[in-house]
Amino acid sequence: MKSYQINPLKKSAVLGATLATLGFKNTIPVHHGSQGCTAFIKNIMTQHFREIIPMQTTAIYNIALVLGDYNELVKGLSNVIEKNRPEVIGLITTGIPQVRGDDLTYMVKEFYRKYPTIKTEIIPIAVSDFNGDAETGFSDAICAFMDRIDFYKSSDDKDLLILTNFSMTCGDIDEIRYIVESFGLNPVFFPDISESLGGSFNHYYKITPGGLEYKTRLKKPLFAIGIGKSTEKGLNLLKDKGVEIKLFPSLLGLKETDDFIDFLSKCSNKTPPKSIIKIRGQLIDTMLDSHFYFNNKKIALAVEPDLAKGLYGFLYEELGIEISALTTTYIRDDLKEIDVVKSGDLFELEQYMKNTDLLMTNSNGTLLSDKYCIPLVRIGFPVKDEIGYPLKVFSGYKGSLRLLTEIANIFLHHEEEKSYQYKKFKGVKYYENRVL
């Protein structure tokens, strides 16, 4: 295994923790580290979401780094609170403080001792650039926010606390919200980036204008649901707090969505509404219509583990499309059963994607797509060269149907372009000059 990355797939845990923090209302992530760490993350997130990304840094400089001066952090937090007035700060470590061994909990206590009148909630989130990836960073941030919460009982038991994962889009959250509400239940997303990064605000803001309002006391939900195995850590924390939990490996595909709908039906004692039944029928019908175009087709995947699990289950197990190569950031136990899975970057993917017909990864996959003249379906993070990706839906029957039609139409057009009639219409020379 090489000790460097070529055309990287992995994003740092700091980025994941930052994204999770942005899912809470009136909140701002503050990076305890150098300015460069924050500048890079802000840049890549702005390109992906095309929205204002509230973010600050303690801007450690070399002398403070060597001497280990906590005053820089205290001063930095004070300035952020004075200028931005957030209700909550997610204080996220970067590689430098982690190497130095900074104790964030102690440093936050020192801050409150020096500024006892400040009421802003400061949540220490200890992650680093050299351990884990964006998915684990997102999960660690959820646990940090969740750790301070106490639950109280209520006679109203219609709340479902839903733990989201790094790969979920704003569109996914909105679709799941629609499904849950159609059963008469109240979804509470933890965190909720659809409200803060979904593009519905027309004014400038310094802190997140939407998202879940963070409180240290929440009404005890009927159930806590985790979407993706990366939420398991957060679910176990909730279980210790007396909350009933349910883990769904994915909400992509027919089987996974069926399990989710059955669960909601049991929770609400209601049958699925007609709108849900209708779109399920449309998904099944489209699966039948499109299966001709999947014969002998191969797809290469390079995404985070939660998304990899969902895509493999839908594309291979339900649609019967061969997965020629699957590269992810780290191999979890639930992925070890997949023969083609590898841990690495897009260079690793290139070594195994023999005779591939379609590539599915983030915008960095354009290099491979252009090199081998393979169609690219952009998915994951970041998607910098496509408008509206954060609003796309991949979850539920609707998201599965949307992804299915996108892939099927690529293969359909490819088959048409190889046909005799297409050559005759365009001219053989036109066809021969194209690499399909």
Short mmCIF file of C-alpha atoms in Angstrom, two decimals:
data_model
loop_
_atom_site.label_atom_id
_atom_site.label_comp_id
_atom_site.label_asym_id
_atom_site.label_seq_id
_atom_site.Cartn_x
_atom_site.Cartn_y
_atom_site.Cartn_z
CA MET A 1 0.00 0.00 0.00
CA LYS A 2 1.42 3.39 -1.05
CA SER A 3 1.97 6.09 1.58
CA TYR A 4 0.58 8.94 -0.50
CA GLN A 5 -2.58 9.76 -2.44
CA ILE A 6 -3.07 10.41 -6.15
CA ASN A 7 -6.36 12.06 -7.11
CA PRO A 8 -7.67 11.73 -3.52
CA LEU A 9 -11.05 10.39 -2.48
CA LYS A 10 -10.69 10.87 1.29
CA LYS A 11 -11.62 14.17 2.92
CA SER A 12 -10.47 15.07 6.42
CA ALA A 13 -12.47 14.46 9.57
CA VAL A 14 -12.33 18.22 10.18
CA LEU A 15 -14.44 18.80 7.06
CA GLY A 16 -17.01 16.23 8.20
CA ALA A 17 -17.25 17.73 11.68
CA THR A 18 -17.65 21.18 10.14
CA LEU A 19 -20.53 20.02 7.93
CA ALA A 20 -22.31 18.46 10.91
CA THR A 21 -21.92 21.67 12.93
CA LEU A 22 -23.50 23.67 10.10
CA GLY A 23 -26.68 21.61 10.57
CA PHE A 24 -27.59 23.45 13.80
CA LYS A 25 -29.32 26.83 13.89
CA ASN A 26 -27.48 30.01 14.95
CA THR A 27 -24.24 28.07 15.10
CA ILE A 28 -20.74 28.62 13.75
CA PRO A 29 -17.87 26.12 13.43
CA VAL A 30 -14.56 27.41 14.77
CA HIS A 31 -11.37 25.59 13.77
CA HIS A 32 -8.65 25.50 16.39
CA GLY A 33 -5.66 25.59 14.07
CA SER A 34 -3.95 27.59 11.35
CA GLN A 35 -5.78 29.75 8.83
CA GLY A 36 -4.89 27.47 5.93
CA CYS A 37 -6.97 24.56 7.28
CA THR A 38 -10.08 26.72 7.46
CA ALA A 39 -9.46 28.40 4.09
CA PHE A 40 -9.28 25.06 2.26
CA ILE A 41 -12.43 23.65 3.86
CA LYS A 42 -14.37 26.87 3.31
CA ASN A 43 -13.33 26.89 -0.33
CA ILE A 44 -14.31 23.31 -1.09
CA MET A 45 -17.65 23.57 0.77
CA THR A 46 -18.53 26.83 -1.00
CA GLN A 47 -17.88 25.18 -4.38
CA HIS A 48 -20.08 22.21 -3.45
CA PHE A 49 -23.05 24.00 -1.87
CA ARG A 50 -22.71 27.39 -3.64
CA GLU A 51 -23.93 29.03 -0.43
CA ILE A 52 -22.45 31.21 2.30
CA ILE A 53 -20.46 28.96 4.65
CA PRO A 54 -20.15 30.50 8.15
CA MET A 55 -16.77 29.49 9.53
CA GLN A 56 -14.02 30.95 11.75
CA THR A 57 -10.55 29.99 12.98
CA THR A 58 -8.39 30.63 16.05
CA ALA A 59 -5.51 31.21 13.58
CA ILE A 60 -2.64 29.69 15.58
CA TYR A 61 0.73 31.12 14.58
CA ASN A 62 4.18 29.54 15.00
CA ILE A 63 5.19 31.08 18.36
CA ALA A 64 1.90 30.20 20.04
CA LEU A 65 2.20 26.71 18.58
CA VAL A 66 5.63 26.12 20.09
CA LEU A 67 4.84 27.66 23.48
CA GLY A 68 1.39 26.09 23.76
CA ASP A 69 -0.30 29.37 24.69
CA TYR A 70 -3.98 28.82 25.52
CA ASN A 71 -4.61 32.57 25.47
CA GLU A 72 -4.78 32.51 21.68
CA LEU A 73 -7.79 30.21 21.80
CA VAL A 74 -9.50 32.20 24.54
CA LYS A 75 -8.96 35.45 22.66
CA GLY A 76 -10.09 33.92 19.38
CA LEU A 77 -13.35 32.60 20.86
CA SER A 78 -14.04 35.95 22.46
CA ASN A 79 -13.64 37.74 19.12
CA VAL A 80 -15.89 35.25 17.30
CA ILE A 81 -18.66 35.63 19.90
CA GLU A 82 -18.39 39.44 19.95
CA LYS A 83 -18.56 39.79 16.14
CA ASN A 84 -21.05 37.03 15.26
CA ARG A 85 -23.24 36.48 18.35
CA PRO A 86 -23.77 32.73 17.85
CA GLU A 87 -25.87 30.66 20.24
CA VAL A 88 -23.60 27.65 19.73
CA ILE A 89 -19.97 27.18 18.66
CA GLY A 90 -18.60 23.87 17.42
CA LEU A 91 -14.93 24.11 18.44
CA ILE A 92 -13.13 21.71 16.11
CA THR A 93 -9.48 20.71 16.40
CA THR A 94 -7.22 20.35 13.38
CA GLY A 95 -3.97 18.41 12.94
CA ILE A 96 -1.67 20.86 14.76
CA PRO A 97 -3.52 20.98 18.14
CA GLN A 98 -4.04 17.21 18.02
CA VAL A 99 -0.32 16.58 17.57
CA ARG A 100 0.42 19.03 20.36
CA GLY A 101 -2.12 17.29 22.60
CA ASP A 102 -4.38 20.25 23.39
CA ASP A 103 -7.08 19.52 25.97
CA LEU A 104 -10.12 21.24 24.47
CA THR A 105 -12.40 20.55 27.43
CA TYR A 106 -9.96 22.23 29.82
CA MET A 107 -9.46 25.14 27.44
CA VAL A 108 -13.21 25.75 27.18
CA LYS A 109 -13.47 25.73 30.98
CA GLU A 110 -10.69 28.33 31.10
CA PHE A 111 -12.62 30.44 28.63
CA TYR A 112 -15.79 30.39 30.75
CA ARG A 113 -13.72 31.17 33.85
CA LYS A 114 -12.33 34.27 32.14
CA TYR A 115 -15.68 35.27 30.59
CA PRO A 116 -18.32 34.06 33.08
CA THR A 117 -21.13 36.20 31.61
CA ILE A 118 -20.99 34.63 28.13
CA LYS A 119 -23.89 32.22 27.53
CA THR A 120 -22.81 30.83 24.16
CA GLU A 121 -22.69 27.02 24.22
CA ILE A 122 -19.21 25.82 23.16
CA ILE A 123 -19.03 22.19 22.04
CA PRO A 124 -15.47 20.74 21.88
CA ILE A 125 -15.08 18.35 18.93
CA ALA A 126 -11.73 16.54 18.91
CA VAL A 127 -10.90 15.36 15.38
CA SER A 128 -7.77 15.63 13.24
CA ASP A 129 -6.53 15.66 9.67
CA PHE A 130 -4.57 12.42 10.05
CA ASN A 131 -7.16 10.13 11.65
CA GLY A 132 -10.43 8.94 10.14
CA ASP A 133 -12.20 10.70 7.28
CA ALA A 134 -15.08 13.10 6.70
CA GLU A 135 -17.65 10.44 7.50
CA THR A 136 -16.12 9.62 10.90
CA GLY A 137 -15.65 13.34 11.60
CA PHE A 138 -19.34 13.94 10.92
CA SER A 139 -20.23 11.09 13.30
CA ASP A 140 -17.85 12.36 16.01
CA ALA A 141 -19.44 15.82 15.83
CA ILE A 142 -22.92 14.33 16.22
CA CYS A 143 -21.75 12.49 19.34
CA ALA A 144 -20.18 15.66 20.77
CA PHE A 145 -23.43 17.58 20.36
CA MET A 146 -25.49 14.63 21.58
CA ASP A 147 -23.39 14.03 24.67
CA ARG A 148 -24.69 17.14 26.44
CA ILE A 149 -28.38 16.46 25.79
CA ASP A 150 -30.81 15.18 28.40
CA PHE A 151 -34.25 13.92 27.46
CA TYR A 152 -37.52 14.52 29.27
CA LYS A 153 -40.68 12.46 28.90
CA SER A 154 -43.74 13.84 27.17
CA SER A 155 -47.25 12.58 26.47
CA ASP A 156 -46.74 13.50 22.81
CA ASP A 157 -44.82 10.55 21.36
CA LYS A 158 -44.80 11.37 17.66
CA ASP A 159 -41.19 12.57 17.41
CA LEU A 160 -38.62 10.54 15.49
CA LEU A 161 -35.03 11.65 16.07
CA ILE A 162 -33.17 10.94 12.81
CA LEU A 163 -29.36 10.87 12.76
CA THR A 164 -28.10 11.85 9.33
CA ASN A 165 -24.77 10.93 7.76
CA PHE A 166 -22.08 12.76 5.81
CA SER A 167 -23.24 11.60 2.36
CA MET A 168 -26.87 12.68 2.68
CA THR A 169 -27.90 15.69 0.59
CA CYS A 170 -30.33 18.48 1.48
CA GLY A 171 -32.71 16.82 -0.98
CA ASP A 172 -32.45 13.51 0.87
CA ILE A 173 -33.42 15.14 4.16
CA ASP A 174 -36.39 16.93 2.59
CA GLU A 175 -37.60 13.68 1.00
CA ILE A 176 -37.29 11.71 4.24
CA ARG A 177 -39.11 14.52 6.04
CA TYR A 178 -41.97 14.24 3.54
CA ILE A 179 -42.16 10.45 3.96
CA VAL A 180 -42.16 10.56 7.78
CA GLU A 181 -44.71 13.38 7.95
CA SER A 182 -47.02 11.46 5.59
CA PHE A 183 -47.40 8.92 8.42
CA GLY A 184 -48.40 11.64 10.89
CA LEU A 185 -45.02 11.55 12.66
CA ASN A 186 -42.67 14.46 13.42
CA PRO A 187 -39.10 14.04 12.08
CA VAL A 188 -36.29 15.80 13.99
CA PHE A 189 -33.07 15.62 11.98
CA PHE A 190 -29.81 15.65 13.92
CA PRO A 191 -28.21 17.59 12.28
CA ASP A 192 -30.35 19.23 9.57
CA ILE A 193 -28.27 20.77 6.77
CA SER A 194 -31.32 21.16 4.51
CA GLU A 195 -32.38 24.23 6.48
CA SER A 196 -28.96 25.91 6.55
CA LEU A 197 -27.37 24.86 3.23
CA GLY A 198 -30.42 24.22 1.04
CA GLY A 199 -30.33 27.60 -0.67
CA SER A 200 -33.60 29.08 0.64
CA PHE A 201 -32.20 32.32 2.12
CA ASN A 202 -31.80 35.59 0.21
CA HIS A 203 -29.76 37.58 2.73
CA TYR A 204 -26.22 37.63 4.08
CA TYR A 205 -25.57 35.79 7.34
CA LYS A 206 -22.61 35.26 9.65
CA ILE A 207 -24.03 32.24 11.49
CA THR A 208 -26.23 29.42 10.27
CA PRO A 209 -29.70 30.83 9.53
CA GLY A 210 -31.48 27.49 9.76
CA GLY A 211 -31.12 23.92 10.95
CA LEU A 212 -32.00 22.15 14.17
CA GLU A 213 -32.23 24.48 17.15
CA TYR A 214 -29.73 23.02 19.60
CA LYS A 215 -30.98 22.54 23.15
CA THR A 216 -29.43 20.61 26.01
CA ARG A 217 -32.91 19.33 26.93
CA LEU A 218 -35.01 17.61 24.30
CA LYS A 219 -38.32 15.82 24.36
CA LYS A 220 -37.73 12.06 24.42
CA PRO A 221 -38.51 10.73 20.94
CA LEU A 222 -40.59 7.69 20.11
CA PHE A 223 -37.51 6.26 18.37
CA ALA A 224 -34.05 7.40 17.30
CA ILE A 225 -33.26 6.34 13.75
CA GLY A 226 -29.77 6.16 12.28
CA ILE A 227 -29.32 6.24 8.49
CA GLY A 228 -26.03 4.57 7.61
CA LYS A 229 -23.75 2.50 9.78
CA SER A 230 -21.65 5.57 10.59
CA THR A 231 -24.52 6.73 12.85
CA GLU A 232 -24.21 3.60 15.02
CA LYS A 233 -21.92 5.37 17.49
CA GLY A 234 -24.47 8.13 18.01
CA LEU A 235 -27.30 5.62 18.33
CA ASN A 236 -25.45 3.73 21.08
CA LEU A 237 -25.01 7.01 22.95
CA LEU A 238 -28.76 7.59 22.71
CA LYS A 239 -29.44 4.04 23.86
CA ASP A 240 -27.43 4.75 27.01
CA LYS A 241 -29.73 7.74 27.57
CA GLY A 242 -32.80 5.47 27.49
CA VAL A 243 -33.92 6.14 23.92
CA GLU A 244 -35.12 3.25 21.73
CA ILE A 245 -33.01 3.01 18.57
CA LYS A 246 -33.25 1.62 15.04
CA LEU A 247 -30.45 1.48 12.46
CA PHE A 248 -31.06 1.50 8.70
CA PRO A 249 -27.91 0.72 6.67
CA SER A 250 -29.25 2.82 3.80
CA LEU A 251 -32.44 4.27 2.35
CA LEU A 252 -31.37 3.70 -1.25
CA GLY A 253 -33.16 0.97 -3.19
CA LEU A 254 -36.42 -0.95 -3.02
CA LYS A 255 -35.67 -3.32 -0.13
CA GLU A 256 -34.12 -0.72 2.18
CA THR A 257 -36.99 1.70 1.58
CA ASP A 258 -39.55 -1.07 2.09
CA ASP A 259 -38.01 -1.78 5.50
CA PHE A 260 -38.18 1.93 6.37
CA ILE A 261 -41.83 2.24 5.29
CA ASP A 262 -42.78 -0.89 7.27
CA PHE A 263 -41.09 0.58 10.35
CA LEU A 264 -42.95 3.89 9.99
CA SER A 265 -46.21 2.04 9.49
CA LYS A 266 -45.72 0.14 12.75
CA CYS A 267 -44.70 3.29 14.64
CA SER A 268 -47.76 5.23 13.49
CA ASN A 269 -50.26 2.36 13.24
CA LYS A 270 -51.08 3.67 9.77
CA THR A 271 -50.93 2.11 6.32
CA PRO A 272 -48.66 3.79 3.76
CA PRO A 273 -50.41 6.69 1.99
CA LYS A 274 -51.39 6.39 -1.68
CA SER A 275 -48.60 8.76 -2.77
CA ILE A 276 -45.96 6.41 -1.30
CA ILE A 277 -47.56 3.32 -2.83
CA LYS A 278 -47.76 5.06 -6.21
CA ILE A 279 -44.08 6.01 -6.38
CA ARG A 280 -43.11 2.50 -5.24
CA GLY A 281 -45.04 1.09 -8.18
CA GLN A 282 -43.32 3.55 -10.52
CA LEU A 283 -39.91 2.42 -9.23
CA ILE A 284 -40.71 -1.25 -9.82
CA ASP A 285 -42.11 -0.50 -13.29
CA THR A 286 -38.99 1.46 -14.24
CA MET A 287 -36.75 -1.34 -12.94
CA LEU A 288 -38.55 -3.69 -15.35
CA ASP A 289 -38.42 -1.23 -18.25
CA SER A 290 -34.71 -0.55 -17.87
CA HIS A 291 -33.28 -4.01 -17.11
CA PHE A 292 -32.55 -4.68 -20.81
CA TYR A 293 -29.95 -1.91 -20.81
CA PHE A 294 -28.05 -3.31 -17.81
CA ASN A 295 -27.04 -6.56 -19.49
CA ASN A 296 -23.25 -7.05 -19.38
CA LYS A 297 -22.74 -3.54 -18.04
CA LYS A 298 -20.11 -2.69 -15.44
CA ILE A 299 -19.97 0.27 -13.04
CA ALA A 300 -17.00 1.52 -11.00
CA LEU A 301 -17.74 3.28 -7.69
CA ALA A 302 -15.63 5.56 -5.49
CA VAL A 303 -17.56 7.00 -2.54
CA GLU A 304 -17.68 7.08 1.28
CA PRO A 305 -18.59 3.81 3.09
CA ASP A 306 -22.25 4.64 3.89
CA LEU A 307 -22.94 5.58 0.29
CA ALA A 308 -20.89 2.63 -0.99
CA LYS A 309 -23.06 0.21 1.00
CA GLY A 310 -26.28 1.71 -0.36
CA LEU A 311 -25.13 1.90 -3.97
CA TYR A 312 -23.78 -1.65 -4.00
CA GLY A 313 -27.04 -3.01 -2.59
CA PHE A 314 -29.15 -1.15 -5.15
CA LEU A 315 -27.01 -1.45 -8.28
CA TYR A 316 -25.72 -5.01 -7.88
CA GLU A 317 -28.18 -6.82 -5.63
CA GLU A 318 -31.38 -5.29 -7.03
CA LEU A 319 -30.58 -4.14 -10.58
CA GLY A 320 -28.02 -6.86 -11.36
CA ILE A 321 -25.34 -4.46 -12.66
CA GLU A 322 -21.82 -5.78 -12.17
CA ILE A 323 -19.57 -3.62 -9.99
CA SER A 324 -16.15 -3.75 -11.64
CA ALA A 325 -14.38 -1.83 -8.86
CA LEU A 326 -15.37 -0.18 -5.58
CA THR A 327 -12.99 2.17 -3.79
CA THR A 328 -13.83 3.77 -0.48
CA THR A 329 -12.04 5.72 2.25
CA TYR A 330 -11.87 2.86 4.74
CA ILE A 331 -13.22 -0.69 4.80
CA ARG A 332 -15.76 -1.39 7.55
CA ASP A 333 -16.94 -4.81 8.62
CA ASP A 334 -20.16 -4.52 6.60
CA LEU A 335 -18.15 -3.91 3.41
CA LYS A 336 -15.70 -6.80 3.77
CA GLU A 337 -18.17 -9.20 2.17
CA ILE A 338 -17.91 -7.26 -1.11
CA ASP A 339 -15.17 -8.91 -3.21
CA VAL A 340 -14.23 -5.86 -5.28
CA VAL A 341 -13.96 -3.30 -2.44
CA LYS A 342 -10.62 -1.53 -1.94
CA SER A 343 -9.50 1.24 0.36
CA GLY A 344 -7.67 4.10 -1.33
CA ASP A 345 -7.97 6.92 -3.85
CA LEU A 346 -9.10 7.31 -7.45
CA PHE A 347 -5.69 6.12 -8.65
CA GLU A 348 -6.39 2.80 -6.88
CA LEU A 349 -9.78 2.68 -8.59
CA GLU A 350 -8.14 3.14 -11.97
CA GLN A 351 -6.02 0.00 -11.48
CA TYR A 352 -9.10 -2.23 -11.12
CA MET A 353 -11.81 -0.67 -13.31
CA LYS A 354 -11.31 -2.96 -16.29
CA ASN A 355 -13.81 -2.58 -19.18
CA THR A 356 -16.01 -0.27 -17.13
CA ASP A 357 -19.06 1.28 -18.80
CA LEU A 358 -19.88 3.92 -16.16
CA LEU A 359 -18.05 5.74 -13.38
CA MET A 360 -19.80 6.98 -10.23
CA THR A 361 -17.83 9.27 -7.93
CA ASN A 362 -17.36 12.96 -7.06
CA SER A 363 -16.13 15.72 -9.40
CA ASN A 364 -12.54 14.48 -9.12
CA GLY A 365 -13.61 11.57 -11.30
CA THR A 366 -13.63 13.84 -14.37
CA LEU A 367 -9.94 13.03 -14.89
CA LEU A 368 -10.68 9.31 -15.24
CA SER A 369 -13.86 9.97 -17.20
CA ASP A 370 -12.01 12.05 -19.78
CA LYS A 371 -9.00 9.73 -19.92
CA TYR A 372 -11.04 6.60 -20.68
CA CYS A 373 -14.06 8.29 -22.33
CA ILE A 374 -16.40 6.80 -19.73
CA PRO A 375 -19.65 8.56 -18.71
CA LEU A 376 -19.52 10.00 -15.17
CA VAL A 377 -22.43 10.14 -12.74
CA ARG A 378 -21.41 12.68 -10.11
CA ILE A 379 -22.17 11.54 -6.60
CA GLY A 380 -20.61 12.10 -3.18
CA PHE A 381 -18.52 15.07 -2.05
CA PRO A 382 -17.48 17.40 -3.55
CA VAL A 383 -19.54 17.97 -6.69
CA LYS A 384 -18.10 21.25 -7.94
CA ASP A 385 -18.98 21.16 -11.64
CA GLU A 386 -22.73 20.66 -11.46
CA ILE A 387 -25.49 23.03 -10.39
CA GLY A 388 -28.02 21.83 -7.82
CA TYR A 389 -26.34 18.64 -6.65
CA PRO A 390 -27.12 19.27 -2.93
CA LEU A 391 -30.83 19.32 -3.85
CA LYS A 392 -30.72 15.94 -5.62
CA VAL A 393 -32.55 13.06 -3.96
CA PHE A 394 -30.99 9.59 -3.54
CA SER A 395 -33.13 8.30 -0.65
CA GLY A 396 -36.48 6.51 -0.66
CA TYR A 397 -38.45 5.33 -3.66
CA LYS A 398 -38.22 8.78 -5.28
CA GLY A 399 -34.44 9.03 -4.95
CA SER A 400 -33.93 5.46 -6.13
CA LEU A 401 -36.17 6.12 -9.14
CA ARG A 402 -34.29 9.31 -10.02
CA LEU A 403 -30.89 7.58 -9.87
CA LEU A 404 -32.20 4.56 -11.79
CA THR A 405 -33.49 6.67 -14.68
CA GLU A 406 -30.25 8.67 -14.82
CA ILE A 407 -28.14 5.51 -15.16
CA ALA A 408 -30.58 3.73 -17.50
CA ASN A 409 -30.73 6.68 -19.88
CA ILE A 410 -26.94 6.83 -20.11
CA PHE A 411 -26.83 3.17 -21.14
CA LEU A 412 -29.85 3.59 -23.45
CA HIS A 413 -28.21 6.45 -25.35
CA HIS A 414 -24.96 4.51 -25.50
CA GLU A 415 -26.72 1.56 -27.14
CA GLU A 416 -28.47 3.86 -29.60
CA GLU A 417 -25.20 5.44 -30.65
CA LYS A 418 -23.76 2.00 -31.43
CA SER A 419 -26.74 1.03 -33.57
CA TYR A 420 -26.69 0.78 -37.40
CA GLN A 421 -29.49 3.33 -37.80
CA TYR A 422 -27.61 5.91 -35.70
CA LYS A 423 -24.48 5.42 -37.82
CA LYS A 424 -26.52 5.75 -40.98
CA PHE A 425 -28.19 8.93 -39.74
CA LYS A 426 -25.03 10.63 -38.51
CA GLY A 427 -22.66 9.16 -41.05
CA VAL A 428 -20.04 6.49 -40.47
CA LYS A 429 -17.19 9.00 -40.35
CA TYR A 430 -18.91 10.94 -37.56
CA TYR A 431 -19.29 7.74 -35.58
CA GLU A 432 -15.74 6.51 -36.16
CA ASN A 433 -14.29 9.80 -34.91
CA ARG A 434 -16.03 9.37 -31.56
CA VAL A 435 -14.73 7.21 -28.72
CA LEU A 436 -17.66 5.59 -26.91
#
